[in-house]
PDB file of C-alpha atoms in Angstrom:
ATOM      1  CA  MET X   1      -9.468   0.008   7.586  1.00  0.00           C
ATOM      2  CA  CYS X   2      -7.546  -1.558   4.724  1.00  0.00           C
ATOM      3  CA  ARG X   3      -4.124  -2.984   5.468  1.00  0.00           C
ATOM      4  CA  LEU X   4      -0.978  -2.201   3.490  1.00  0.00           C
ATOM      5  CA  PHE X   5       2.205  -4.249   3.316  1.00  0.00           C
ATOM      6  CA  ALA X   6       5.365  -4.007   1.254  1.00  0.00           C
ATOM      7  CA  LEU X   7       8.748  -5.708   1.398  1.00  0.00           C
ATOM      8  CA  HIS X   8      11.752  -4.644  -0.658  1.00  0.00           C
ATOM      9  CA  ALA X   9      14.853  -6.832  -0.486  1.00  0.00           C
ATOM     10  CA  GLY X  10      17.061  -5.253  -3.125  1.00  0.00           C
ATOM     11  CA  PRO X  11      18.236  -7.327  -6.103  1.00  0.00           C
ATOM     12  CA  ARG X  12      18.041 -10.702  -4.345  1.00  0.00           C
ATOM     13  CA  ALA X  13      14.742 -12.606  -4.300  1.00  0.00           C
ATOM     14  CA  VAL X  14      13.480 -13.589  -0.834  1.00  0.00           C
ATOM     15  CA  PRO X  15      10.316 -15.331   0.408  1.00  0.00           C
ATOM     16  CA  ALA X  16       7.727 -13.291   2.293  1.00  0.00           C
ATOM     17  CA  THR X  17       6.120 -16.235   4.064  1.00  0.00           C
ATOM     18  CA  PHE X  18       6.714 -14.931   7.536  1.00  0.00           C
ATOM     19  CA  TRP X  19       5.401 -11.496   6.872  1.00  0.00           C
ATOM     20  CA  LEU X  20       2.240 -12.361   5.031  1.00  0.00           C
ATOM     21  CA  LEU X  21       0.880 -15.344   6.902  1.00  0.00           C
ATOM     22  CA  ASP X  22       2.908 -16.283   9.949  1.00  0.00           C
ATOM     23  CA  ALA X  23       3.734 -13.140  11.901  1.00  0.00           C
ATOM     24  CA  PRO X  24       1.523 -12.009  14.794  1.00  0.00           C
ATOM     25  CA  ASP X  25      -1.196  -9.696  13.461  1.00  0.00           C
ATOM     26  CA  SER X  26      -0.244 -10.731   9.918  1.00  0.00           C
ATOM     27  CA  LEU X  27      -2.271  -9.747   6.862  1.00  0.00           C
ATOM     28  CA  ALA X  28      -4.038 -13.112   6.767  1.00  0.00           C
ATOM     29  CA  ALA X  29      -5.194 -12.627  10.357  1.00  0.00           C
ATOM     30  CA  GLN X  30      -6.166  -9.005   9.722  1.00  0.00           C
ATOM     31  CA  SER X  31      -8.321 -10.032   6.770  1.00  0.00           C
ATOM     32  CA  ARG X  32     -10.811 -11.547   9.220  1.00  0.00           C
ATOM     33  CA  ARG X  33     -11.562  -7.947  10.147  1.00  0.00           C
ATOM     34  CA  ASN X  34     -11.228  -6.630   6.575  1.00  0.00           C
ATOM     35  CA  PRO X  35     -13.311  -9.077   4.568  1.00  0.00           C
ATOM     36  CA  ASP X  36     -13.695  -7.580   1.105  1.00  0.00           C
ATOM     37  CA  GLY X  37     -10.628  -8.715  -0.812  1.00  0.00           C
ATOM     38  CA  ALA X  38      -6.913  -9.360  -0.927  1.00  0.00           C
ATOM     39  CA  GLY X  39      -4.110  -9.127  -3.425  1.00  0.00           C
ATOM     40  CA  ILE X  40      -0.377  -9.609  -3.781  1.00  0.00           C
ATOM     41  CA  GLY X  41       1.840  -8.047  -6.416  1.00  0.00           C
ATOM     42  CA  VAL X  42       5.477  -9.033  -6.880  1.00  0.00           C
ATOM     43  CA  PHE X  43       8.500  -8.133  -8.954  1.00  0.00           C
ATOM     44  CA  GLY X  44      10.691 -11.123  -9.682  1.00  0.00           C
ATOM     45  CA  PRO X  45      14.465 -10.930 -10.182  1.00  0.00           C
ATOM     46  CA  ASP X  46      13.793 -10.305 -13.893  1.00  0.00           C
ATOM     47  CA  GLY X  47      11.820  -7.159 -13.056  1.00  0.00           C
ATOM     48  CA  VAL X  48       8.528  -8.545 -14.372  1.00  0.00           C
ATOM     49  CA  VAL X  49       5.456  -7.632 -12.327  1.00  0.00           C
ATOM     50  CA  ARG X  50       2.751 -10.164 -11.488  1.00  0.00           C
ATOM     51  CA  VAL X  51      -0.456  -9.613  -9.519  1.00  0.00           C
ATOM     52  CA  ASP X  52      -2.810 -12.152  -7.984  1.00  0.00           C
ATOM     53  CA  LYS X  53      -5.904 -10.676  -6.374  1.00  0.00           C
ATOM     54  CA  GLN X  54      -9.452 -11.650  -5.546  1.00  0.00           C
ATOM     55  CA  PRO X  55     -12.480  -9.856  -4.043  1.00  0.00           C
ATOM     56  CA  LEU X  56     -12.531 -12.410  -1.215  1.00  0.00           C
ATOM     57  CA  PRO X  57     -11.185 -12.552   2.332  1.00  0.00           C
ATOM     58  CA  ALA X  58      -7.541 -13.587   2.326  1.00  0.00           C
ATOM     59  CA  TYR X  59      -8.234 -16.506   4.638  1.00  0.00           C
ATOM     60  CA  GLU X  60     -10.725 -17.910   2.080  1.00  0.00           C
ATOM     61  CA  ASP X  61      -8.590 -17.217  -1.001  1.00  0.00           C
ATOM     62  CA  PRO X  62      -6.290 -20.141  -1.905  1.00  0.00           C
ATOM     63  CA  SER X  63      -4.210 -18.072  -4.331  1.00  0.00           C
ATOM     64  CA  PHE X  64      -3.431 -15.548  -1.592  1.00  0.00           C
ATOM     65  CA  ALA X  65      -2.208 -18.326   0.707  1.00  0.00           C
ATOM     66  CA  THR X  66      -0.174 -19.948  -2.066  1.00  0.00           C
ATOM     67  CA  ASP X  67       1.557 -16.727  -3.070  1.00  0.00           C
ATOM     68  CA  ALA X  68       2.324 -15.777   0.495  1.00  0.00           C
ATOM     69  CA  ARG X  69       3.955 -19.099   1.193  1.00  0.00           C
ATOM     70  CA  ASP X  70       5.653 -19.983  -2.065  1.00  0.00           C
ATOM     71  CA  VAL X  71       6.541 -16.916  -4.141  1.00  0.00           C
ATOM     72  CA  GLU X  72      10.044 -15.479  -4.009  1.00  0.00           C
ATOM     73  CA  ALA X  73      10.593 -11.956  -5.280  1.00  0.00           C
ATOM     74  CA  THR X  74      12.647  -8.822  -4.833  1.00  0.00           C
ATOM     75  CA  THR X  75       9.595  -6.719  -4.006  1.00  0.00           C
ATOM     76  CA  PHE X  76       6.175  -7.595  -2.593  1.00  0.00           C
ATOM     77  CA  VAL X  77       3.124  -5.326  -2.289  1.00  0.00           C
ATOM     78  CA  ALA X  78       0.088  -6.757  -0.521  1.00  0.00           C
ATOM     79  CA  HIS X  79      -3.280  -5.309   0.429  1.00  0.00           C
ATOM     80  CA  VAL X  80      -6.286  -6.520   2.400  1.00  0.00           C
ATOM     81  CA  ARG X  81      -9.386  -4.550   1.491  1.00  0.00           C
ATOM     82  CA  TYR X  82     -12.340  -3.234   3.428  1.00  0.00           C
ATOM     83  CA  ALA X  83     -14.230  -1.529   0.618  1.00  0.00           C
ATOM     84  CA  SER X  84     -14.988   2.188   0.827  1.00  0.00           C
ATOM     85  CA  THR X  85     -15.884   2.843  -2.824  1.00  0.00           C
ATOM     86  CA  GLY X  86     -16.542   0.423  -5.648  1.00  0.00           C
ATOM     87  CA  ALA X  87     -18.139  -3.004  -5.792  1.00  0.00           C
ATOM     88  CA  LEU X  88     -16.420  -6.221  -4.720  1.00  0.00           C
ATOM     89  CA  THR X  89     -14.803  -7.031  -8.068  1.00  0.00           C
ATOM     90  CA  VAL X  90     -11.318  -7.912  -9.260  1.00  0.00           C
ATOM     91  CA  GLU X  91     -11.095  -4.508 -10.966  1.00  0.00           C
ATOM     92  CA  ASN X  92     -11.586  -2.777  -7.612  1.00  0.00           C
ATOM     93  CA  THR X  93      -9.176  -4.995  -5.676  1.00  0.00           C
ATOM     94  CA  HIS X  94      -5.655  -3.819  -4.834  1.00  0.00           C
ATOM     95  CA  PRO X  95      -2.831  -3.717  -5.752  1.00  0.00           C
ATOM     96  CA  PHE X  96      -3.171  -2.012  -9.127  1.00  0.00           C
ATOM     97  CA  VAL X  97      -0.688  -2.037 -12.025  1.00  0.00           C
ATOM     98  CA  GLN X  98      -0.039   0.882 -14.385  1.00  0.00           C
ATOM     99  CA  ASP X  99       3.031   1.397 -16.571  1.00  0.00           C
ATOM    100  CA  GLY X 100       4.694  -1.572 -14.875  1.00  0.00           C
ATOM    101  CA  ARG X 101       4.313  -0.146 -11.362  1.00  0.00           C
ATOM    102  CA  LEU X 102       2.398  -1.449  -8.339  1.00  0.00           C
ATOM    103  CA  PHE X 103       0.130   0.728  -6.195  1.00  0.00           C
ATOM    104  CA  ALA X 104      -1.999   0.218  -3.092  1.00  0.00           C
ATOM    105  CA  HIS X 105      -3.895   2.722  -0.955  1.00  0.00           C
ATOM    106  CA  ASN X 106      -5.610   2.991   2.404  1.00  0.00           C
ATOM    107  CA  GLY X 107      -8.018   5.857   3.069  1.00  0.00           C
ATOM    108  CA  VAL X 108     -10.775   7.840   1.392  1.00  0.00           C
ATOM    109  CA  VAL X 109     -10.405  10.549  -1.247  1.00  0.00           C
ATOM    110  CA  GLY X 110     -13.458  12.556  -2.270  1.00  0.00           C
ATOM    111  CA  GLY X 111     -14.185  14.923  -5.129  1.00  0.00           C
ATOM    112  CA  LEU X 112     -14.081  12.144  -7.696  1.00  0.00           C
ATOM    113  CA  ASP X 113     -15.777  14.251 -10.377  1.00  0.00           C
ATOM    114  CA  THR X 114     -12.996  16.817 -10.017  1.00  0.00           C
ATOM    115  CA  LEU X 115     -10.384  14.074 -10.099  1.00  0.00           C
ATOM    116  CA  ASP X 116     -11.966  12.487 -13.172  1.00  0.00           C
ATOM    117  CA  ALA X 117     -11.847  15.824 -14.972  1.00  0.00           C
ATOM    118  CA  ARG X 118      -8.171  16.174 -14.083  1.00  0.00           C
ATOM    119  CA  LEU X 119      -7.458  12.703 -15.452  1.00  0.00           C
ATOM    120  CA  ARG X 120      -9.221  13.550 -18.710  1.00  0.00           C
ATOM    121  CA  ASP X 121      -7.116  16.692 -19.027  1.00  0.00           C
ATOM    122  CA  LEU X 122      -3.931  14.692 -18.436  1.00  0.00           C
ATOM    123  CA  GLY X 123      -4.970  11.807 -20.699  1.00  0.00           C
ATOM    124  CA  THR X 124      -4.908   8.967 -18.169  1.00  0.00           C
ATOM    125  CA  ASP X 125      -8.626   8.511 -17.523  1.00  0.00           C
ATOM    126  CA  GLY X 126      -8.500   5.401 -19.725  1.00  0.00           C
ATOM    127  CA  LEU X 127      -6.236   3.685 -17.189  1.00  0.00           C
ATOM    128  CA  VAL X 128      -9.098   3.471 -14.700  1.00  0.00           C
ATOM    129  CA  ARG X 129     -10.792   0.081 -15.044  1.00  0.00           C
ATOM    130  CA  GLY X 130     -12.787   0.033 -11.804  1.00  0.00           C
ATOM    131  CA  ALA X 131     -14.704   2.460  -9.608  1.00  0.00           C
ATOM    132  CA  THR X 132     -12.370   3.159  -6.684  1.00  0.00           C
ATOM    133  CA  ASP X 133     -10.871   6.417  -5.523  1.00  0.00           C
ATOM    134  CA  SER X 134      -7.579   4.523  -5.173  1.00  0.00           C
ATOM    135  CA  GLU X 135      -7.212   3.609  -8.842  1.00  0.00           C
ATOM    136  CA  ARG X 136      -8.086   7.160  -9.843  1.00  0.00           C
ATOM    137  CA  VAL X 137      -5.351   8.521  -7.571  1.00  0.00           C
ATOM    138  CA  PHE X 138      -2.939   6.031  -9.138  1.00  0.00           C
ATOM    139  CA  ALA X 139      -3.898   7.249 -12.621  1.00  0.00           C
ATOM    140  CA  LEU X 140      -3.071  10.788 -11.484  1.00  0.00           C
ATOM    141  CA  VAL X 141       0.291   9.593 -10.162  1.00  0.00           C
ATOM    142  CA  THR X 142       0.969   7.849 -13.473  1.00  0.00           C
ATOM    143  CA  ALA X 143       0.084  11.000 -15.402  1.00  0.00           C
ATOM    144  CA  GLU X 144       2.451  13.108 -13.324  1.00  0.00           C
ATOM    145  CA  ILE X 145       5.264  10.558 -13.680  1.00  0.00           C
ATOM    146  CA  ARG X 146       4.838  10.718 -17.448  1.00  0.00           C
ATOM    147  CA  ARG X 147       4.868  14.521 -17.304  1.00  0.00           C
ATOM    148  CA  ALA X 148       8.076  14.331 -15.248  1.00  0.00           C
ATOM    149  CA  GLY X 149       9.781  12.260 -17.931  1.00  0.00           C
ATOM    150  CA  GLY X 150       9.586   9.039 -15.944  1.00  0.00           C
ATOM    151  CA  ASP X 151      10.867  10.461 -12.647  1.00  0.00           C
ATOM    152  CA  VAL X 152       8.723   8.473 -10.211  1.00  0.00           C
ATOM    153  CA  GLY X 153       9.553  10.519  -7.123  1.00  0.00           C
ATOM    154  CA  ALA X 154       8.822  13.820  -8.855  1.00  0.00           C
ATOM    155  CA  GLY X 155       5.581  12.510 -10.334  1.00  0.00           C
ATOM    156  CA  LEU X 156       4.348  11.088  -7.048  1.00  0.00           C
ATOM    157  CA  THR X 157       5.195  14.329  -5.261  1.00  0.00           C
ATOM    158  CA  ALA X 158       3.307  16.412  -7.834  1.00  0.00           C
ATOM    159  CA  ALA X 159       0.252  14.169  -7.607  1.00  0.00           C
ATOM    160  CA  VAL X 160       0.222  14.221  -3.804  1.00  0.00           C
ATOM    161  CA  ARG X 161       0.493  18.004  -3.731  1.00  0.00           C
ATOM    162  CA  TRP X 162      -2.414  18.358  -6.159  1.00  0.00           C
ATOM    163  CA  VAL X 163      -4.645  15.965  -4.215  1.00  0.00           C
ATOM    164  CA  ALA X 164      -3.793  17.625  -0.887  1.00  0.00           C
ATOM    165  CA  ALA X 165      -4.613  21.059  -2.300  1.00  0.00           C
ATOM    166  CA  GLU X 166      -7.623  20.318  -4.493  1.00  0.00           C
ATOM    167  CA  LEU X 167      -9.591  17.344  -3.130  1.00  0.00           C
ATOM    168  CA  PRO X 168     -11.375  16.503   0.107  1.00  0.00           C
ATOM    169  CA  VAL X 169      -9.306  13.789   1.798  1.00  0.00           C
ATOM    170  CA  PHE X 170      -9.848  11.621   4.860  1.00  0.00           C
ATOM    171  CA  ALA X 171      -6.627   9.646   4.461  1.00  0.00           C
ATOM    172  CA  LEU X 172      -4.078   9.029   1.727  1.00  0.00           C
ATOM    173  CA  ASN X 173      -1.687   6.295   2.806  1.00  0.00           C
ATOM    174  CA  VAL X 174       0.023   4.947  -0.296  1.00  0.00           C
ATOM    175  CA  ILE X 175       2.551   2.341  -1.384  1.00  0.00           C
ATOM    176  CA  LEU X 176       4.084   2.639  -4.868  1.00  0.00           C
ATOM    177  CA  ALA X 177       6.678   0.202  -6.200  1.00  0.00           C
ATOM    178  CA  THR X 178       8.804  -0.290  -9.277  1.00  0.00           C
ATOM    179  CA  ALA X 179      11.022  -3.295  -9.956  1.00  0.00           C
ATOM    180  CA  ASP X 180      13.828  -1.856  -7.826  1.00  0.00           C
ATOM    181  CA  GLU X 181      12.423   1.017  -5.733  1.00  0.00           C
ATOM    182  CA  LEU X 182       9.632   1.592  -3.235  1.00  0.00           C
ATOM    183  CA  TRP X 183       7.760   4.651  -1.964  1.00  0.00           C
ATOM    184  CA  ALA X 184       5.433   4.923   1.043  1.00  0.00           C
ATOM    185  CA  LEU X 185       3.327   7.958   1.993  1.00  0.00           C
ATOM    186  CA  ARG X 186       1.366   8.740   5.145  1.00  0.00           C
ATOM    187  CA  LEU X 187      -1.079  11.649   4.844  1.00  0.00           C
ATOM    188  CA  PRO X 188      -2.359  13.030   7.189  1.00  0.00           C
ATOM    189  CA  ALA X 189      -2.222  11.530  10.736  1.00  0.00           C
ATOM    190  CA  THR X 190      -5.508   9.635  10.334  1.00  0.00           C
ATOM    191  CA  HIS X 191      -4.040   6.140   9.889  1.00  0.00           C
ATOM    192  CA  GLY X 192      -0.639   4.871  10.911  1.00  0.00           C
ATOM    193  CA  LEU X 193       2.055   3.632   8.539  1.00  0.00           C
ATOM    194  CA  TYR X 194       5.314   2.066   9.711  1.00  0.00           C
ATOM    195  CA  VAL X 195       8.715   1.275   8.222  1.00  0.00           C
ATOM    196  CA  LEU X 196      11.254  -1.306   9.390  1.00  0.00           C
ATOM    197  CA  GLU X 197      14.838  -1.299   8.100  1.00  0.00           C
ATOM    198  CA  ARG X 198      16.057  -4.814   8.692  1.00  0.00           C
ATOM    199  CA  ARG X 199      19.839  -5.208   8.600  1.00  0.00           C
ATOM    200  CA  GLY X 200      19.971  -8.992   8.818  1.00  0.00           C
ATOM    201  CA  GLY X 201      21.526 -10.959  11.636  1.00  0.00           C
ATOM    202  CA  GLN X 202      19.472 -13.316  13.747  1.00  0.00           C
ATOM    203  CA  PRO X 203      16.455 -15.235  12.428  1.00  0.00           C
ATOM    204  CA  LEU X 204      13.148 -13.508  12.979  1.00  0.00           C
ATOM    205  CA  ASP X 205      11.317 -14.787  16.041  1.00  0.00           C
ATOM    206  CA  ALA X 206       8.013 -13.188  17.063  1.00  0.00           C
ATOM    207  CA  ARG X 207       5.570 -14.128  19.795  1.00  0.00           C
ATOM    208  CA  SER X 208       2.131 -13.001  20.842  1.00  0.00           C
ATOM    209  CA  ALA X 209      -0.581 -14.457  23.031  1.00  0.00           C
ATOM    210  CA  ARG X 210      -1.965 -16.353  20.046  1.00  0.00           C
ATOM    211  CA  ILE X 211       0.864 -16.954  17.542  1.00  0.00           C
ATOM    212  CA  HIS X 212       4.533 -17.889  17.679  1.00  0.00           C
ATOM    213  CA  ALA X 213       6.118 -17.213  14.290  1.00  0.00           C
ATOM    214  CA  ARG X 214       9.692 -17.925  13.272  1.00  0.00           C
ATOM    215  CA  SER X 215      11.408 -17.317   9.928  1.00  0.00           C
ATOM    216  CA  GLN X 216      14.847 -18.623   9.040  1.00  0.00           C
ATOM    217  CA  ALA X 217      14.513 -17.362   5.452  1.00  0.00           C
ATOM    218  CA  LEU X 218      15.324 -13.722   6.270  1.00  0.00           C
ATOM    219  CA  ALA X 219      18.196 -14.523   8.633  1.00  0.00           C
ATOM    220  CA  GLY X 220      21.175 -12.506   7.475  1.00  0.00           C
ATOM    221  CA  GLU X 221      19.173 -10.784   4.733  1.00  0.00           C
ATOM    222  CA  ARG X 222      18.705  -7.033   4.512  1.00  0.00           C
ATOM    223  CA  ALA X 223      15.193  -5.840   3.728  1.00  0.00           C
ATOM    224  CA  VAL X 224      12.893  -2.882   4.214  1.00  0.00           C
ATOM    225  CA  VAL X 225       9.310  -3.500   5.270  1.00  0.00           C
ATOM    226  CA  VAL X 226       6.370  -1.068   5.246  1.00  0.00           C
ATOM    227  CA  ALA X 227       3.090  -1.931   6.958  1.00  0.00           C
ATOM    228  CA  SER X 228      -0.020  -0.368   8.434  1.00  0.00           C
ATOM    229  CA  GLU X 229       1.156  -1.440  11.894  1.00  0.00           C
ATOM    230  CA  PRO X 230       4.127  -3.294  13.410  1.00  0.00           C
ATOM    231  CA  MET X 231       3.733  -6.932  12.439  1.00  0.00           C
ATOM    232  CA  ASP X 232       6.171  -8.625  14.823  1.00  0.00           C
ATOM    233  CA  GLY X 233       8.282  -8.051  17.900  1.00  0.00           C
ATOM    234  CA  GLU X 234      11.117  -6.202  16.137  1.00  0.00           C
ATOM    235  CA  SER X 235      12.048  -3.012  17.988  1.00  0.00           C
ATOM    236  CA  GLY X 236      13.012  -1.066  14.881  1.00  0.00           C
ATOM    237  CA  TRP X 237       9.551  -0.206  13.586  1.00  0.00           C
ATOM    238  CA  ARG X 238       9.179   3.547  13.041  1.00  0.00           C
ATOM    239  CA  GLU X 239       5.888   5.311  12.403  1.00  0.00           C
ATOM    240  CA  LEU X 240       6.015   7.748   9.517  1.00  0.00           C
ATOM    241  CA  ASP X 241       5.241  11.341  10.406  1.00  0.00           C
ATOM    242  CA  PRO X 242       2.062  12.849   8.938  1.00  0.00           C
ATOM    243  CA  GLY X 243       2.939  14.092   5.458  1.00  0.00           C
ATOM    244  CA  GLU X 244       6.115  11.997   5.253  1.00  0.00           C
ATOM    245  CA  LEU X 245       7.154  10.197   2.073  1.00  0.00           C
ATOM    246  CA  VAL X 246       9.711   7.397   2.435  1.00  0.00           C
ATOM    247  CA  HIS X 247      11.755   6.316  -0.585  1.00  0.00           C
ATOM    248  CA  VAL X 248      13.552   2.961  -0.525  1.00  0.00           C
ATOM    249  CA  ARG X 249      16.307   2.914  -3.128  1.00  0.00           C
ATOM    250  CA  ALA X 250      17.569  -0.093  -5.058  1.00  0.00           C
ATOM    251  CA  ASP X 251      20.479  -0.413  -2.606  1.00  0.00           C
ATOM    252  CA  LEU X 252      17.933  -0.426   0.293  1.00  0.00           C
ATOM    253  CA  GLY X 253      18.966   3.019   1.427  1.00  0.00           C
ATOM    254  CA  VAL X 254      16.000   4.909   2.895  1.00  0.00           C
ATOM    255  CA  GLU X 255      15.310   8.584   2.246  1.00  0.00           C
ATOM    256  CA  SER X 256      12.574  10.771   3.719  1.00  0.00           C
ATOM    257  CA  SER X 257      10.872  13.900   2.391  1.00  0.00           C
ATOM    258  CA  ARG X 258       7.758  16.003   2.964  1.00  0.00           C
ATOM    259  CA  PRO X 259       6.013  16.433  -0.410  1.00  0.00           C
ATOM    260  CA  ALA X 260       2.940  18.049   1.132  1.00  0.00           C
ATOM    261  CA  PRO X 261       1.977  19.730   4.400  1.00  0.00           C
ATOM    262  CA  ALA X 262       0.995  17.407   7.242  1.00  0.00           C
ATOM    263  CA  GLY X 263      -2.451  18.970   7.017  1.00  0.00           C
ATOM    264  CA  LEU X 264      -4.877  19.075   4.107  1.00  0.00           C
ATOM    265  CA  ALA X 265      -6.620  21.937   2.327  1.00  0.00           C
ATOM    266  CA  HIS X 266      -9.960  20.116   2.496  1.00  0.00           C
ATOM    267  CA  PRO X 267      -9.816  17.569   5.342  1.00  0.00           C
ATOM    268  CA  LEU X 268     -12.694  15.149   5.742  1.00  0.00           C
ATOM    269  CA  THR X 269     -13.966  13.965   9.099  1.00  0.00           C
ATOM    270  CA  LEU X 270     -15.504  10.549   9.580  1.00  0.00           C
ATOM    271  CA  ASP X 271     -18.925  12.208   9.656  1.00  0.00           C
ATOM    272  CA  ASP X 272     -18.096  13.917   6.353  1.00  0.00           C
ATOM    273  CA  VAL X 273     -17.228  10.542   4.823  1.00  0.00           C
ATOM    274  CA  ARG X 274     -20.460   9.079   6.139  1.00  0.00           C
ATOM    275  CA  ALA X 275     -22.510  11.939   4.698  1.00  0.00           C
ATOM    276  CA  SER X 276     -20.797  12.260   1.315  1.00  0.00           C
ATOM    277  CA  VAL X 277     -19.745   8.699   0.496  1.00  0.00           C
ATOM    278  CA  GLY X 278     -21.875   6.532   2.763  1.00  0.00           C
ATOM    279  CA  GLU X 279     -21.910   4.419   5.891  1.00  0.00           C
ATOM    280  CA  ARG X 280     -19.955   1.630   4.224  1.00  0.00           C
ATOM    281  CA  ALA X 281     -17.073   3.982   3.464  1.00  0.00           C
ATOM    282  CA  ALA X 282     -17.091   5.356   7.000  1.00  0.00           C
ATOM    283  CA  SER X 283     -17.127   1.858   8.461  1.00  0.00           C
ATOM    284  CA  SER X 284     -14.211   0.862   6.243  1.00  0.00           C
ATOM    285  CA  GLN X 285     -12.047   3.440   8.000  1.00  0.00           C
ATOM    286  CA  THR X 286     -12.762   2.169  11.497  1.00  0.00           C
ATOM    287  CA  ALA X 287     -13.001  -1.612  11.014  1.00  0.00           C
ATOM    288  CA  GLY X 288     -10.203  -3.781  12.320  1.00  0.00           C
TER     289      GLY X 288
END
């Protein structure tokens, strides 16, 4: 399956070196099992968003390695892709940017004709540059945020409720970020998604049978991390409940809500994905 990662450190820029490349089971290591692409999006202290992404494995992509080691930002969103829909192109590689926001997704959403019609009705079909279900879902989120007068939480909630009620879904794990806030959704229980509220203190020190990673850079720094699985030996990782939406505020306070039922109106099984979307899509949800 695809891997999601986000780090929000409030107003102060911090490096994400440890999290992206050095921690046990880091994204760079995971990309050897998810070989279709990688991308990193960041918001600098000035609030400007920048995305570097390539339809290549992260361990073969020099820009991915450079960003992970050298970029400092207030917010990072990273994604390692195992393609379910759409060709291996930059347009289909996460994270996506719309209206100055970053978005990444893990899972499979069906009923794309129905979703496309909804986007046309809402006037955001032109935001879709590629062929993925993920970018279409993002365009729906963007439409609902606009309809909510710019209220990101309300727009995301409305979009999630519509998808859960109207479309066949295998999994909808989502990360959405602005310059100073972060949202993470797990729906339903298909794939895990974890949050870590780091309060600072000691330097990070993580060990596994294959990697020993240490980061002095985040010593004493508060941060909130979201990832598809625990990425180090910290004991504070918490798995989101099915249907849970986590909101990380600008002050790094964390709020939780349930925008949609833990279940889905039209749940897809892996066999359903295989039959309706194809073997590649089904394999993308079990790889790694």
